[in-house]
Coordinates of C-alpha atoms in Angstrom, one line a residue:
X54 CA 111.0 85.7 92.2
X55 CA 107.9 85.0 94.3
X56 CA 108.6 87.4 97.2
X57 CA 105.2 89.0 97.1
X58 CA 103.5 85.6 97.0
X59 CA 105.6 84.4 99.9
X60 CA 104.9 87.5 102.0
X61 CA 101.1 87.4 101.3
X62 CA 101.1 83.8 102.7
X63 CA 101.2 85.4 106.2
X64 CA 98.2 87.7 106.0
X65 CA 97.6 87.3 109.8
X66 CA 99.7 88.8 112.5
X67 CA 102.7 86.4 112.1
X68 CA 106.2 87.7 111.6
X69 CA 107.9 86.2 108.6
X70 CA 111.6 85.4 109.2
X71 CA 113.8 85.0 106.1
X72 CA 117.4 84.0 106.6
X73 CA 119.7 83.2 103.7
X74 CA 123.3 82.1 103.5
X75 CA 125.4 84.3 101.3
X76 CA 128.7 86.0 101.2
X77 CA 127.5 88.3 98.3
X78 CA 126.2 91.6 99.5
X79 CA 124.6 92.4 96.1
X80 CA 122.5 89.2 96.3
X81 CA 121.3 90.2 99.8
X82 CA 120.6 93.7 98.7
X83 CA 118.6 92.7 95.7
X84 CA 116.3 90.6 97.8
X85 CA 116.0 93.4 100.4
X86 CA 114.9 95.8 97.6
X87 CA 112.1 93.3 96.6
X88 CA 111.0 93.0 100.2
X89 CA 111.0 96.7 100.7
X90 CA 108.7 97.1 97.8
X91 CA 106.1 94.9 99.5
X92 CA 105.7 97.6 102.2
X93 CA 105.3 94.8 104.8
X94 CA 108.6 95.4 106.6
X95 CA 106.9 95.6 110.0
X96 CA 106.1 91.9 109.7
X97 CA 109.3 90.8 108.0
X98 CA 112.7 90.1 109.4
X99 CA 115.4 89.4 106.8
X100 CA 119.1 88.8 107.4
X101 CA 121.9 86.6 106.3
X102 CA 124.4 84.2 107.6
X103 CA 127.9 84.3 106.1
X104 CA 130.2 87.2 105.4
X105 CA 127.3 89.6 105.1
X106 CA 125.8 88.7 108.4
X107 CA 126.9 91.7 110.4
X108 CA 125.8 94.3 107.8
X109 CA 122.5 92.6 107.1
X110 CA 121.6 92.7 110.8
X111 CA 122.6 96.3 111.2
X112 CA 120.4 97.1 108.1
X113 CA 117.5 95.1 109.7
X114 CA 117.8 97.2 112.9
X115 CA 117.9 100.5 110.9
X116 CA 114.9 99.5 108.9
X117 CA 113.1 98.6 112.1
X118 CA 112.4 95.0 111.3
X119 CA 110.7 93.3 114.2
X120 CA 113.3 90.7 115.2
X121 CA 117.1 90.7 114.8
X122 CA 119.1 87.8 116.2
X123 CA 122.5 88.5 117.8
X124 CA 124.6 86.7 120.3
X125 CA 124.4 87.9 123.9
X126 CA 127.4 85.9 125.1
X127 CA 128.4 83.1 122.7
X128 CA 127.3 82.9 119.0
X129 CA 125.1 80.1 117.9
X130 CA 126.9 80.0 114.6
X131 CA 130.3 81.4 113.7
X132 CA 129.0 84.4 111.7
X133 CA 126.4 85.5 114.2
X134 CA 127.6 88.9 115.5
X135 CA 127.4 89.7 119.2
X136 CA 125.4 92.5 120.8
X137 CA 128.6 94.6 121.5
X138 CA 129.7 94.5 117.9
X139 CA 126.2 95.6 116.8
X140 CA 126.1 98.4 119.3
X141 CA 129.6 99.5 118.2
X142 CA 128.6 99.8 114.5
X143 CA 125.3 101.4 115.2
X144 CA 127.1 104.0 117.3
X145 CA 129.5 104.7 114.5
X146 CA 126.7 105.3 112.1
X147 CA 125.0 107.7 114.5
X148 CA 121.9 105.6 114.6
X149 CA 122.1 105.3 118.4
X150 CA 122.7 109.0 119.1

């Protein structure tokens, strides 16, 4: 509800990292829409842990959010995708071409 108030908290040059645990893509997408309306995506990184983790990180990359966490070798948590999986899906979407 208070996305704009939260985002305005960091009026300086900080990057705001928002991570939620959800297996519900619709819930993630509704928050993403609210964040997108703030027009501050260059300073926001927003992704999930849970079943929506992979798609939320791919969307973060496509939207050019400043930071996206992926595993280089071994995931920190079980739902964290590795860099190879991210590259594979981005290639399939044509984003890397």
